[in-house]
JSON list of C-alpha atoms in Angstrom, two decimals:
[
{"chain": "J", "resi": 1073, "resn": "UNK", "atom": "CA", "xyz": [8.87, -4.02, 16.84]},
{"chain": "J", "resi": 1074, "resn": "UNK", "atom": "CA", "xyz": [11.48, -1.86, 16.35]},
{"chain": "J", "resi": 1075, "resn": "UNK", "atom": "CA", "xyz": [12.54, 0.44, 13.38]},
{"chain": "J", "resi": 1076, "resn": "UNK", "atom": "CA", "xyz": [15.64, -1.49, 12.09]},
{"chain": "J", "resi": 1077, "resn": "UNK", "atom": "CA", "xyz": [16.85, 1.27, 9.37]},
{"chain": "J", "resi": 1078, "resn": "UNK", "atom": "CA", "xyz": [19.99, 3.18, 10.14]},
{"chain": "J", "resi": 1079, "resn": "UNK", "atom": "CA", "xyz": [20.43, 7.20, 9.48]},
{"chain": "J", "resi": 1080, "resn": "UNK", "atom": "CA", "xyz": [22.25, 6.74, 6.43]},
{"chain": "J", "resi": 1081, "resn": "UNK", "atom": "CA", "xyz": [18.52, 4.62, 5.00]},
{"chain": "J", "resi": 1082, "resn": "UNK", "atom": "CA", "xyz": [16.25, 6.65, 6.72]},
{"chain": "J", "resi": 1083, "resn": "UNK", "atom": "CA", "xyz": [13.50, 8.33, 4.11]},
{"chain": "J", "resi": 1084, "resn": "UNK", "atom": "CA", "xyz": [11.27, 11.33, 4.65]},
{"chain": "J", "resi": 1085, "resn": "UNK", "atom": "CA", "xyz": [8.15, 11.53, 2.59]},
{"chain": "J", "resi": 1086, "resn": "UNK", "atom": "CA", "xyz": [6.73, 15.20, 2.87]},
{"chain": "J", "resi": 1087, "resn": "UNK", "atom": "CA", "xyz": [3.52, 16.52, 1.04]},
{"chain": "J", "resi": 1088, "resn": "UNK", "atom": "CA", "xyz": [3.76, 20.47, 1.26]},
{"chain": "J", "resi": 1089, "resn": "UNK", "atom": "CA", "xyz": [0.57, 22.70, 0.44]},
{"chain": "J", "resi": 1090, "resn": "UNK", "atom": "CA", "xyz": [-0.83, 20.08, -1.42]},
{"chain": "J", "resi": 1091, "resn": "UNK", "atom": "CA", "xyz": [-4.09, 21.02, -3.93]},
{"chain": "J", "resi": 1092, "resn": "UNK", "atom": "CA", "xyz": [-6.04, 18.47, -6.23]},
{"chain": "J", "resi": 1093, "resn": "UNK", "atom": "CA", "xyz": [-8.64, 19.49, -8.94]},
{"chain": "J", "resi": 1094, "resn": "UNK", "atom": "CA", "xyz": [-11.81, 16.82, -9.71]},
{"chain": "J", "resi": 1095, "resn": "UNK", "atom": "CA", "xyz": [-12.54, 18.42, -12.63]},
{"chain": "J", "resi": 1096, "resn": "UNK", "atom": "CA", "xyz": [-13.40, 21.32, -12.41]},
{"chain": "J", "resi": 1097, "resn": "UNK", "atom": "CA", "xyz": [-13.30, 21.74, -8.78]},
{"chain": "J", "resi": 1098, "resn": "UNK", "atom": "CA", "xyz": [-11.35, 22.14, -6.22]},
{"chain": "J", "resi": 1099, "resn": "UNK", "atom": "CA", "xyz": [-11.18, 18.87, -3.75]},
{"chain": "J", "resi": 1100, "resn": "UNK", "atom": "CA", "xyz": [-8.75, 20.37, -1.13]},
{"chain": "J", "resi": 1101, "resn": "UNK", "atom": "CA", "xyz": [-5.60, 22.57, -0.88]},
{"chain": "J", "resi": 1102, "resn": "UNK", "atom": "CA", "xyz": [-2.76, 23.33, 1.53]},
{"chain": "J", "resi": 1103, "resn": "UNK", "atom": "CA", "xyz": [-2.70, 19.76, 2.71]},
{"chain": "J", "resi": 1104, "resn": "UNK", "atom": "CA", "xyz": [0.35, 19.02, 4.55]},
{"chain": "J", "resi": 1105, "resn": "UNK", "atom": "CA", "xyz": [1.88, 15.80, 5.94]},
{"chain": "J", "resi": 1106, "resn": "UNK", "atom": "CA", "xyz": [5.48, 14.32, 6.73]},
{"chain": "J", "resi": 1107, "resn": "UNK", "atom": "CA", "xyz": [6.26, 10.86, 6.75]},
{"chain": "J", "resi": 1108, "resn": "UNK", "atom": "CA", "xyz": [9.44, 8.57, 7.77]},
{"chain": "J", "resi": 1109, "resn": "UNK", "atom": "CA", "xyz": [11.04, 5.37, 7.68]},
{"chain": "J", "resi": 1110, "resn": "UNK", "atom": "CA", "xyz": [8.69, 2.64, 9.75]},
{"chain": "J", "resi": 1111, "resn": "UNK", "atom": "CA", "xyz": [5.68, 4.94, 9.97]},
{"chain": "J", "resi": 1112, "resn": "UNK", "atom": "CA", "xyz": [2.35, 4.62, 8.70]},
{"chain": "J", "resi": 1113, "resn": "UNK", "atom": "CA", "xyz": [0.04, 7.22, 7.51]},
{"chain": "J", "resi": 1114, "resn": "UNK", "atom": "CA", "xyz": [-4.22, 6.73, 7.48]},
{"chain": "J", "resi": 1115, "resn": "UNK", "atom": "CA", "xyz": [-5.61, 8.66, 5.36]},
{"chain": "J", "resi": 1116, "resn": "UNK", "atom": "CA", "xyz": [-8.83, 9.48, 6.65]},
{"chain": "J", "resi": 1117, "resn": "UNK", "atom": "CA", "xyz": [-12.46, 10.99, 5.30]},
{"chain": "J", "resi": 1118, "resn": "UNK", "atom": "CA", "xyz": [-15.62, 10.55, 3.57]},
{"chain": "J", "resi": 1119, "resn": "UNK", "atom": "CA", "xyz": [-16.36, 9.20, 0.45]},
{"chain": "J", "resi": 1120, "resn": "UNK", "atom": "CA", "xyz": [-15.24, 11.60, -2.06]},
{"chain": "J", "resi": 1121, "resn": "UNK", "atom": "CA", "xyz": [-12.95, 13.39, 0.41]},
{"chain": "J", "resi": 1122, "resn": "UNK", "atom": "CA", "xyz": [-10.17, 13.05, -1.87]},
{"chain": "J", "resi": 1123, "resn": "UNK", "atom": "CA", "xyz": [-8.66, 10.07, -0.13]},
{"chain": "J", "resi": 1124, "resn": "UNK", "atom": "CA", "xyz": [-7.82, 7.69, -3.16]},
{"chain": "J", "resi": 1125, "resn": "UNK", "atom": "CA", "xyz": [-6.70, 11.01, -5.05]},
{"chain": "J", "resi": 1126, "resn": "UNK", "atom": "CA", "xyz": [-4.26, 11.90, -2.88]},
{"chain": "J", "resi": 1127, "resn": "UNK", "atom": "CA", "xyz": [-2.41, 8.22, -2.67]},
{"chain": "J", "resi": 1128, "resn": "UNK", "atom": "CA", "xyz": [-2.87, 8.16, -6.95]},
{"chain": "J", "resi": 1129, "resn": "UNK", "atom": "CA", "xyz": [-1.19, 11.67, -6.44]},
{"chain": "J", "resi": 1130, "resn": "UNK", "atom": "CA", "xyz": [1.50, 10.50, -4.14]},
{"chain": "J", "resi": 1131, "resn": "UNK", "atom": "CA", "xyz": [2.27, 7.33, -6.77]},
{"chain": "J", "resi": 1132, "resn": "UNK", "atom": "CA", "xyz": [2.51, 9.79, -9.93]},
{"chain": "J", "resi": 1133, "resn": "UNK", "atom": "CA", "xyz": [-1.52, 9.08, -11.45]},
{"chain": "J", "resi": 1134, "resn": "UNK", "atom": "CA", "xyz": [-2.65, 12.08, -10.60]},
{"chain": "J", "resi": 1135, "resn": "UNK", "atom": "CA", "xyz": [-0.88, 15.85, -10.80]},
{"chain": "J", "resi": 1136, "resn": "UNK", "atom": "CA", "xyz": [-1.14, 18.03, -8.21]},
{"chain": "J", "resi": 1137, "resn": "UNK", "atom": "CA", "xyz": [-2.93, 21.49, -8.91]},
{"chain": "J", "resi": 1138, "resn": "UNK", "atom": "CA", "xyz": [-0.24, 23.06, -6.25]},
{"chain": "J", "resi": 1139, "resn": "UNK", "atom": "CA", "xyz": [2.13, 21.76, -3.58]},
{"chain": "J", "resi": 1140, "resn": "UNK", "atom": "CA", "xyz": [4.46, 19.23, -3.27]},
{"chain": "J", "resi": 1141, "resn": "UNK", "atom": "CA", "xyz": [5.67, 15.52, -2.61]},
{"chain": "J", "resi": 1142, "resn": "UNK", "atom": "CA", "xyz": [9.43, 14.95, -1.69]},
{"chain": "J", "resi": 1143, "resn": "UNK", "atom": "CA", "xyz": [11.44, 12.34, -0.65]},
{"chain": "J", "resi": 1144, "resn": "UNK", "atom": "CA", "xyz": [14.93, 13.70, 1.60]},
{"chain": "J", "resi": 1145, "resn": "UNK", "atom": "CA", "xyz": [14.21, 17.15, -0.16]},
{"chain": "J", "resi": 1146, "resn": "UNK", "atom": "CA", "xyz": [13.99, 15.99, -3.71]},
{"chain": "J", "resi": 1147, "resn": "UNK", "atom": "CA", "xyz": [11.26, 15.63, -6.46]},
{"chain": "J", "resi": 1148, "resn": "UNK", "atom": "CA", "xyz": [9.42, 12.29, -5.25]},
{"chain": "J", "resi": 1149, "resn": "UNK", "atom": "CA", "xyz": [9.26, 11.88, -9.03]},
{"chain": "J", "resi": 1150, "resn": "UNK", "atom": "CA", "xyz": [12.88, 12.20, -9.37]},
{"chain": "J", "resi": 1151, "resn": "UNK", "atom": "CA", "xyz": [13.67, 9.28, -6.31]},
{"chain": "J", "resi": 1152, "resn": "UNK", "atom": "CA", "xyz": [11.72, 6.87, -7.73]},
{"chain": "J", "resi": 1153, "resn": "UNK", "atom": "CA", "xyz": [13.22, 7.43, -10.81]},
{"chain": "J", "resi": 1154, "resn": "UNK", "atom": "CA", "xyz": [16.71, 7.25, -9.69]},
{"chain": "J", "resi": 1155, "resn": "UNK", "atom": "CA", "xyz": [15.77, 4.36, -7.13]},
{"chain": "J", "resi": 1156, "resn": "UNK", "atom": "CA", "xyz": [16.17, 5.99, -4.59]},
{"chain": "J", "resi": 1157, "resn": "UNK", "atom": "CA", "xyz": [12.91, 5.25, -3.25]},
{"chain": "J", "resi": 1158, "resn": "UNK", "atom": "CA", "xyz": [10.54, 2.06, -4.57]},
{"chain": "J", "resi": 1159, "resn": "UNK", "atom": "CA", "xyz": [6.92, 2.64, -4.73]},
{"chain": "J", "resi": 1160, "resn": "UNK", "atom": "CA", "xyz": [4.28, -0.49, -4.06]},
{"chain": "J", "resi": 1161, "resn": "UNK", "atom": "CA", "xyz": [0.74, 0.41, -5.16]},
{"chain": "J", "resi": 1162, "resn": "UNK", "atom": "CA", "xyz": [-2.68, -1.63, -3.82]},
{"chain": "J", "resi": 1163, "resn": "UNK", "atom": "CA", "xyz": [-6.45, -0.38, -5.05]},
{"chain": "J", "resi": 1164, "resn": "UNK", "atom": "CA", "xyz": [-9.56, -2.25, -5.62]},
{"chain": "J", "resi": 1165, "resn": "UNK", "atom": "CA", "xyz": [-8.65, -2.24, -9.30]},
{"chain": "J", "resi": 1166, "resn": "UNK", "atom": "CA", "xyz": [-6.28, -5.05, -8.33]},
{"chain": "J", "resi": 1167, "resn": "UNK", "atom": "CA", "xyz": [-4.51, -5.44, -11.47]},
{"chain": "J", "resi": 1168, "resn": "UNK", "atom": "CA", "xyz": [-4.43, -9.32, -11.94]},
{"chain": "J", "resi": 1169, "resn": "UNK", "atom": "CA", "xyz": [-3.94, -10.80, -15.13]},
{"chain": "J", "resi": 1170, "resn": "UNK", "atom": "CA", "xyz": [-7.29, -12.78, -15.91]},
{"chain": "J", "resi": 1171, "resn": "UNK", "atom": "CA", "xyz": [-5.70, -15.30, -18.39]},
{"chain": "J", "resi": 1172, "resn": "UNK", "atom": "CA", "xyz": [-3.50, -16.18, -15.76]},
{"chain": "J", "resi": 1173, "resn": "UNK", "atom": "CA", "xyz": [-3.26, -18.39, -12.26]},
{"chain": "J", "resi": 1174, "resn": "UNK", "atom": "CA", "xyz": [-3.05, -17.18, -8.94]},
{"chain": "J", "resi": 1175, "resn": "UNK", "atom": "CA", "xyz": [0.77, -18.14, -8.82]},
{"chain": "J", "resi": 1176, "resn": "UNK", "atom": "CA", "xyz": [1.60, -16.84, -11.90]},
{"chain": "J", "resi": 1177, "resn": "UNK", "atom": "CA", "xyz": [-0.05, -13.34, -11.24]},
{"chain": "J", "resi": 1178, "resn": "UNK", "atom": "CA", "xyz": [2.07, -13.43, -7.97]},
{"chain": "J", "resi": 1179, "resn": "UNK", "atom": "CA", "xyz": [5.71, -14.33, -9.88]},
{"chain": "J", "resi": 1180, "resn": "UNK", "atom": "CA", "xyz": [5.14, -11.29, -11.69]},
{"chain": "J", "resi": 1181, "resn": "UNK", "atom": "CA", "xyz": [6.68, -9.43, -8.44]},
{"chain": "J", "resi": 1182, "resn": "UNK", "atom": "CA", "xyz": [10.38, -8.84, -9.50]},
{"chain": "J", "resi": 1183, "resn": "UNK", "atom": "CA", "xyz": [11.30, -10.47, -5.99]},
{"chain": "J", "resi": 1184, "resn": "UNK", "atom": "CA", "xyz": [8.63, -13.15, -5.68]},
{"chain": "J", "resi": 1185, "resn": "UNK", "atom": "CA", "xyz": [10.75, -15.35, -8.18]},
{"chain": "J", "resi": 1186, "resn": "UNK", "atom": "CA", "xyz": [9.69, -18.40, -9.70]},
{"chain": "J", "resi": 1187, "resn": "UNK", "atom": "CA", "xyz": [6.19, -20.21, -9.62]},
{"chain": "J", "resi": 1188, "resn": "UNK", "atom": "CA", "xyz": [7.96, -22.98, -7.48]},
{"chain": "J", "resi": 1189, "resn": "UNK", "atom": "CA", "xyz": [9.48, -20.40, -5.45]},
{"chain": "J", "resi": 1190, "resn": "UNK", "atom": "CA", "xyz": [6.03, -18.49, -4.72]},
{"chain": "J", "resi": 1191, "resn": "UNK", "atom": "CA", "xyz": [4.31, -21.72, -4.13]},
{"chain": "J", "resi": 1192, "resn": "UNK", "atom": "CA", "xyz": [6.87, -23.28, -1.83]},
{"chain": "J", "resi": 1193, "resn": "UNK", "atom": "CA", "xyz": [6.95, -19.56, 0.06]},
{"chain": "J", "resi": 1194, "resn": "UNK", "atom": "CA", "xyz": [3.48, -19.50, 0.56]},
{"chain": "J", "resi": 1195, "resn": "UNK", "atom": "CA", "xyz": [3.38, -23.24, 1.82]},
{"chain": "J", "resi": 1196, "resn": "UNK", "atom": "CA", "xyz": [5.02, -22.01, 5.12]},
{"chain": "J", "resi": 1197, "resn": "UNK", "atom": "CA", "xyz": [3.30, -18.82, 5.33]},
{"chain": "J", "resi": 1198, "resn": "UNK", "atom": "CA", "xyz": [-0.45, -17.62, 3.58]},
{"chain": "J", "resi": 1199, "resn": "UNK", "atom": "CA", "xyz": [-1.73, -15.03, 5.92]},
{"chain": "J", "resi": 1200, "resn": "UNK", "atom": "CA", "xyz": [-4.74, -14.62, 2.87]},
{"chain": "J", "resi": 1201, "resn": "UNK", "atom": "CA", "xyz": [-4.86, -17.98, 2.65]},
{"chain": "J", "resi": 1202, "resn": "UNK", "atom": "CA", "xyz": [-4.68, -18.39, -1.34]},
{"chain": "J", "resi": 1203, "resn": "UNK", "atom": "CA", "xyz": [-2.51, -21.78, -1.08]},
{"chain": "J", "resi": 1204, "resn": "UNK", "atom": "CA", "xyz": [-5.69, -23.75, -1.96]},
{"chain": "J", "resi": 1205, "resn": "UNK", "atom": "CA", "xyz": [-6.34, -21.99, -5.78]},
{"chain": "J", "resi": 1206, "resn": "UNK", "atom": "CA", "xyz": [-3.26, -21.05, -6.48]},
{"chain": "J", "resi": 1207, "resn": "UNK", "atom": "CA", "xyz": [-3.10, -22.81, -9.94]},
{"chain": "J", "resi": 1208, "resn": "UNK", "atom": "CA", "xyz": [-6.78, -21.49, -11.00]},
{"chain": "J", "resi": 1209, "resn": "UNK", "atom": "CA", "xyz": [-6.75, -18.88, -13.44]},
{"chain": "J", "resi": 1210, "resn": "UNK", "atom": "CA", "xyz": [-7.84, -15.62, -11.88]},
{"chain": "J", "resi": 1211, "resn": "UNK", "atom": "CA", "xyz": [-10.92, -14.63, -14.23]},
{"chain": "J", "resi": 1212, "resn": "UNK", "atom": "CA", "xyz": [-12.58, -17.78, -12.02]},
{"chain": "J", "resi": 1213, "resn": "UNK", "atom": "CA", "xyz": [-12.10, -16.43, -8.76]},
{"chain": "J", "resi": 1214, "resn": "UNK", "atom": "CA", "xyz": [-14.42, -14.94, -6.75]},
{"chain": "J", "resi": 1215, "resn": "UNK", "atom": "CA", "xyz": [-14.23, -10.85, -5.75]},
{"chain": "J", "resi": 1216, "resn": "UNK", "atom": "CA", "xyz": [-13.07, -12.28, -2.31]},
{"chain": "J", "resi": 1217, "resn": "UNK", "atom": "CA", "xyz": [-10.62, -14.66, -3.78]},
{"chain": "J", "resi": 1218, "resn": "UNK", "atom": "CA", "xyz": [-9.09, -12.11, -6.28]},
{"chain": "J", "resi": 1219, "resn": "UNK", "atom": "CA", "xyz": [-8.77, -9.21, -3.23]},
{"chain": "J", "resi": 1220, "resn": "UNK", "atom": "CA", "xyz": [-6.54, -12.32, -1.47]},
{"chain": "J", "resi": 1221, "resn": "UNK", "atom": "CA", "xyz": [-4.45, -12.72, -4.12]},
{"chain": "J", "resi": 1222, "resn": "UNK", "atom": "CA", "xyz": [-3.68, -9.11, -4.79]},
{"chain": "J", "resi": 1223, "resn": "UNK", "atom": "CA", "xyz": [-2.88, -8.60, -0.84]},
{"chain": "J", "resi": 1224, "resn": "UNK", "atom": "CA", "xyz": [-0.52, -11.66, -0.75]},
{"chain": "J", "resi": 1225, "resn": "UNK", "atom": "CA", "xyz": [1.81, -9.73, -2.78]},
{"chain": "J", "resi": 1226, "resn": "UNK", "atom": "CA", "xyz": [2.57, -8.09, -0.03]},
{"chain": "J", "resi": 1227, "resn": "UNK", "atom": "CA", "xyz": [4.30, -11.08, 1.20]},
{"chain": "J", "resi": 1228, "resn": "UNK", "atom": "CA", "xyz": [6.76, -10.71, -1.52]},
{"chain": "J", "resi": 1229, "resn": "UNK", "atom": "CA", "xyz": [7.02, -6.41, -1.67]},
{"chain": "J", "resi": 1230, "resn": "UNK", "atom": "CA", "xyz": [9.76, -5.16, -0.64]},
{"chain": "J", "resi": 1231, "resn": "UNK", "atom": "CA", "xyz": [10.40, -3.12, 2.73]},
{"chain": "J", "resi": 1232, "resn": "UNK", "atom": "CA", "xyz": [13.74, -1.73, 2.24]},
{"chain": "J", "resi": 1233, "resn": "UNK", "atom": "CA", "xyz": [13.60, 2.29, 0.80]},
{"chain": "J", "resi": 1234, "resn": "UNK", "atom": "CA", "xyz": [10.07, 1.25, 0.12]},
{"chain": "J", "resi": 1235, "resn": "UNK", "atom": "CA", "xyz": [6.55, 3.26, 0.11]},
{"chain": "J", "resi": 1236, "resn": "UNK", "atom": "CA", "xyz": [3.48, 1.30, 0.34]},
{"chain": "J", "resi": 1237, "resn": "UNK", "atom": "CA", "xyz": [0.19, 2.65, -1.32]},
{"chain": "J", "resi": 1238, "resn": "UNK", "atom": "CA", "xyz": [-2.57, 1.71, -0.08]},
{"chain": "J", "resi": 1239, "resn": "UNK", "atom": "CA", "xyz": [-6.36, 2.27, -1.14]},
{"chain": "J", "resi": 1240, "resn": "UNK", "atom": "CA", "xyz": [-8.71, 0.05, 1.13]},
{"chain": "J", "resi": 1241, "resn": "UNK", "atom": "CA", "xyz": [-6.86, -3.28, 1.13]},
{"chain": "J", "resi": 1242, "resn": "UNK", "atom": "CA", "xyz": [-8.75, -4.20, 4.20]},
{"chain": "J", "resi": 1243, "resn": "UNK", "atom": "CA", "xyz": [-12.34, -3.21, 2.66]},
{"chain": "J", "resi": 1244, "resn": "UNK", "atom": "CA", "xyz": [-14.07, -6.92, 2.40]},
{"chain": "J", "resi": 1245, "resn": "UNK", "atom": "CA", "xyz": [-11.71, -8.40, 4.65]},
{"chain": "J", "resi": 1246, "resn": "UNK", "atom": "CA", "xyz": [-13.34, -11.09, 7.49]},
{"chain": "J", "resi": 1247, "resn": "UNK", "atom": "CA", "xyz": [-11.40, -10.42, 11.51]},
{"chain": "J", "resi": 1248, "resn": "UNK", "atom": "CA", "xyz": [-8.64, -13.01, 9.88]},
{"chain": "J", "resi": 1249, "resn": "UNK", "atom": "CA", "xyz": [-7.87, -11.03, 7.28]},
{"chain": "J", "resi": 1250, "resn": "UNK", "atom": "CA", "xyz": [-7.88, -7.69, 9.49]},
{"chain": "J", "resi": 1251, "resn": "UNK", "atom": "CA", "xyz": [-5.16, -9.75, 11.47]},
{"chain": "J", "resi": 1252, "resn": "UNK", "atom": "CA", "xyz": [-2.92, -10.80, 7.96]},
{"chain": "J", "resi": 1253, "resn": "UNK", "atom": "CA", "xyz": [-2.97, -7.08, 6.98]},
{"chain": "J", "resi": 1254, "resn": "UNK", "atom": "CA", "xyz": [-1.85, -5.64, 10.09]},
{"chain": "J", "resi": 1255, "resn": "UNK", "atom": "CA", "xyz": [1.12, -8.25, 10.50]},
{"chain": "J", "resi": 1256, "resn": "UNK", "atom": "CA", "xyz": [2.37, -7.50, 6.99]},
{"chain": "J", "resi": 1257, "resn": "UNK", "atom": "CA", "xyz": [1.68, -3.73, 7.72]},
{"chain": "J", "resi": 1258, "resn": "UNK", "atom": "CA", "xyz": [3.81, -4.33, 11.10]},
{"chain": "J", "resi": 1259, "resn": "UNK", "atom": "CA", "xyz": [6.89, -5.94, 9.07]},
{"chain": "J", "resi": 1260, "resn": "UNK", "atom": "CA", "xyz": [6.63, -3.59, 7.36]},
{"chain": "J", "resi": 1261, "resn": "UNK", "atom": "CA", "xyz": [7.11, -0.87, 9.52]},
{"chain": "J", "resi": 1262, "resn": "UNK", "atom": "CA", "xyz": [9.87, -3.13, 11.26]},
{"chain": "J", "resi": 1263, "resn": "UNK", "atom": "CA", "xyz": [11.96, -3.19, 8.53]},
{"chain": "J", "resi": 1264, "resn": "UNK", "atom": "CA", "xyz": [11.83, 1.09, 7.72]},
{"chain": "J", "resi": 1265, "resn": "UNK", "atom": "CA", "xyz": [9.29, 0.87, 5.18]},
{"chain": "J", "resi": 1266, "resn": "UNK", "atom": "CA", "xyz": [6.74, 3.49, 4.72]},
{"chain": "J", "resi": 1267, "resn": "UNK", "atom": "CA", "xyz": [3.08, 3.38, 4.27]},
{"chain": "J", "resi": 1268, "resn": "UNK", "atom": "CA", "xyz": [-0.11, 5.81, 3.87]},
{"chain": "J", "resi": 1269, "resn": "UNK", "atom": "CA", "xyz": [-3.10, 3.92, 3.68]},
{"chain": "J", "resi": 1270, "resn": "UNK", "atom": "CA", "xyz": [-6.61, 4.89, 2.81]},
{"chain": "J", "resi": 1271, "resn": "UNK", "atom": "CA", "xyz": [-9.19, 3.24, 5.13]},
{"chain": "J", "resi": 1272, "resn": "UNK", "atom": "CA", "xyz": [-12.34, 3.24, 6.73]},
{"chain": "J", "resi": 1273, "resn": "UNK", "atom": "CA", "xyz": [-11.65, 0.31, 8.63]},
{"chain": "J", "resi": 1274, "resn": "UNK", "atom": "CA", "xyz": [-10.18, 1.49, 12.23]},
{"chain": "J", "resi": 1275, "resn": "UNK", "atom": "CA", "xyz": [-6.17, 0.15, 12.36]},
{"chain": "J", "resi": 1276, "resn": "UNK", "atom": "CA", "xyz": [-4.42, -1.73, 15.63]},
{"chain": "J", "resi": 1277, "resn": "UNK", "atom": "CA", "xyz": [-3.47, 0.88, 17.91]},
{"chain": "J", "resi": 1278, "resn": "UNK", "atom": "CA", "xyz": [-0.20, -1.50, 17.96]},
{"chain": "J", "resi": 1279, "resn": "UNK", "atom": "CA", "xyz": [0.87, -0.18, 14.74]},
{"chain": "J", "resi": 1280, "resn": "UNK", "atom": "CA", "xyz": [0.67, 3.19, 16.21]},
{"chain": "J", "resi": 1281, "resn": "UNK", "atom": "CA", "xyz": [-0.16, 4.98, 13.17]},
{"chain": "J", "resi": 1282, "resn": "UNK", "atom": "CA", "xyz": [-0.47, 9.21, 12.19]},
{"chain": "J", "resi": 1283, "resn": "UNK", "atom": "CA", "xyz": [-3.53, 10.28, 10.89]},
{"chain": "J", "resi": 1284, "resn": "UNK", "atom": "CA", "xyz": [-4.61, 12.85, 8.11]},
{"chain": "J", "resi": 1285, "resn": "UNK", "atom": "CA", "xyz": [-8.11, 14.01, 8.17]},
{"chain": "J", "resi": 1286, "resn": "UNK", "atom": "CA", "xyz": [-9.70, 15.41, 4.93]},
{"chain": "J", "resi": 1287, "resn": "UNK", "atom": "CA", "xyz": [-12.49, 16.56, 6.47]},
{"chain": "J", "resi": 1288, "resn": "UNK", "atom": "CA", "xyz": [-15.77, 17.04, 4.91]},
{"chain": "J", "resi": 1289, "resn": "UNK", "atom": "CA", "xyz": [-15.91, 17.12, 0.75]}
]
């Protein structure tokens, strides 16, 4: 599918001589990587590599130790402040509301809207296929059912001057839910958005995505 964005919406993500600190130590430095509307970045390594650091660095979690992140030429920090870029984060942590049910965890998206809304939304189209416990309250799910309902917000995140974080939303997943992640991950990319992703799961070569190896920790 084709990148739909014009010049004037076109972003440019760039990481410039990028260093991170666990600790003490020293995970990398001098990392480099540039980005644009309707690509995708994989983010590729062992464990401990420095994979998940570098996305929670990218979103703002995690400061760099040197280097670093711009969007057009500015302070990342400073475009998502101004709006000029909107930020979508995904980790393992998933950051559902126990108290609450499936559908009302997924209204809390600014443009999911309503319960009825989300509901009637995902009766035409569950790629996770979460339609069937969508009124039970989260702390009764399953691992498997909980890692569905924090992916189906990507049926409600936005595209549009958007960057998609990523940590191992397809870890878990059965070949169906390879196949749901890599059609959002294609609208995605359809409609300009941007995306680095960490994964050890091997993507579509249809997506056609960049690669950054961290090499060896």
């Amino acid at each position: 599918m084709a990148d739909k964005t014009t010049n004037q919406d076109r972003l440019t993500l760039e990481g410039s001589g990028i260093a991170l600190m666990r600790g003490q130590r020293l995970i990398y430095e001098g990392v480099e990587f540039t980005l644009r509307s309707g690509e995708l970045l994989v983010l590729r390594g062992p464990n401990g590599s420095g994979k998940s650091s570098l996305l929670r660095a990218v979103a703002g979690f995690l400061p760099l130790s040197g280097g670093q992140i711009s969007c057009n030429k500015a302070p990342l920090a400073s475009a998502l402040q101004t709006g000029a870029v909107r930020c979508f984060w995904y980790s393992s942590a998933d950051g559902l509301a126990g108290p609450l049910t499936a559908a009302q965890n997924l209204s809390l998206l600014p443009e999911a809207g309503d319960i009825s809304t989300v509901t009637a939304r995902l009766a035409e189209d569950d790629p996770f296929a979460v339609s069937g416990f969508l009124d039970r309250h989260v702390r009764n799910l399953s691992t498997g059912q909980r890692q569905r309902v924090a992916l189906s917000r990507l049926c409600f995140a936005p595209s549009d001057r958007c960057l998609w974080l990523l940590d191992e939303p397809n870890s878990g997943l059965d070949e169906a839910g390879h196949r749901a992640l890599e059609d959002r991950l294609a609208r995605h990319k359809a409609a300009g958005g941007l995306c680095i992703i960490a994964s050890h799961h091997k993507l579509s070569d249809r997506l056609t995505p960049l690669y950054l190896d961290l090499g060896e920790v």
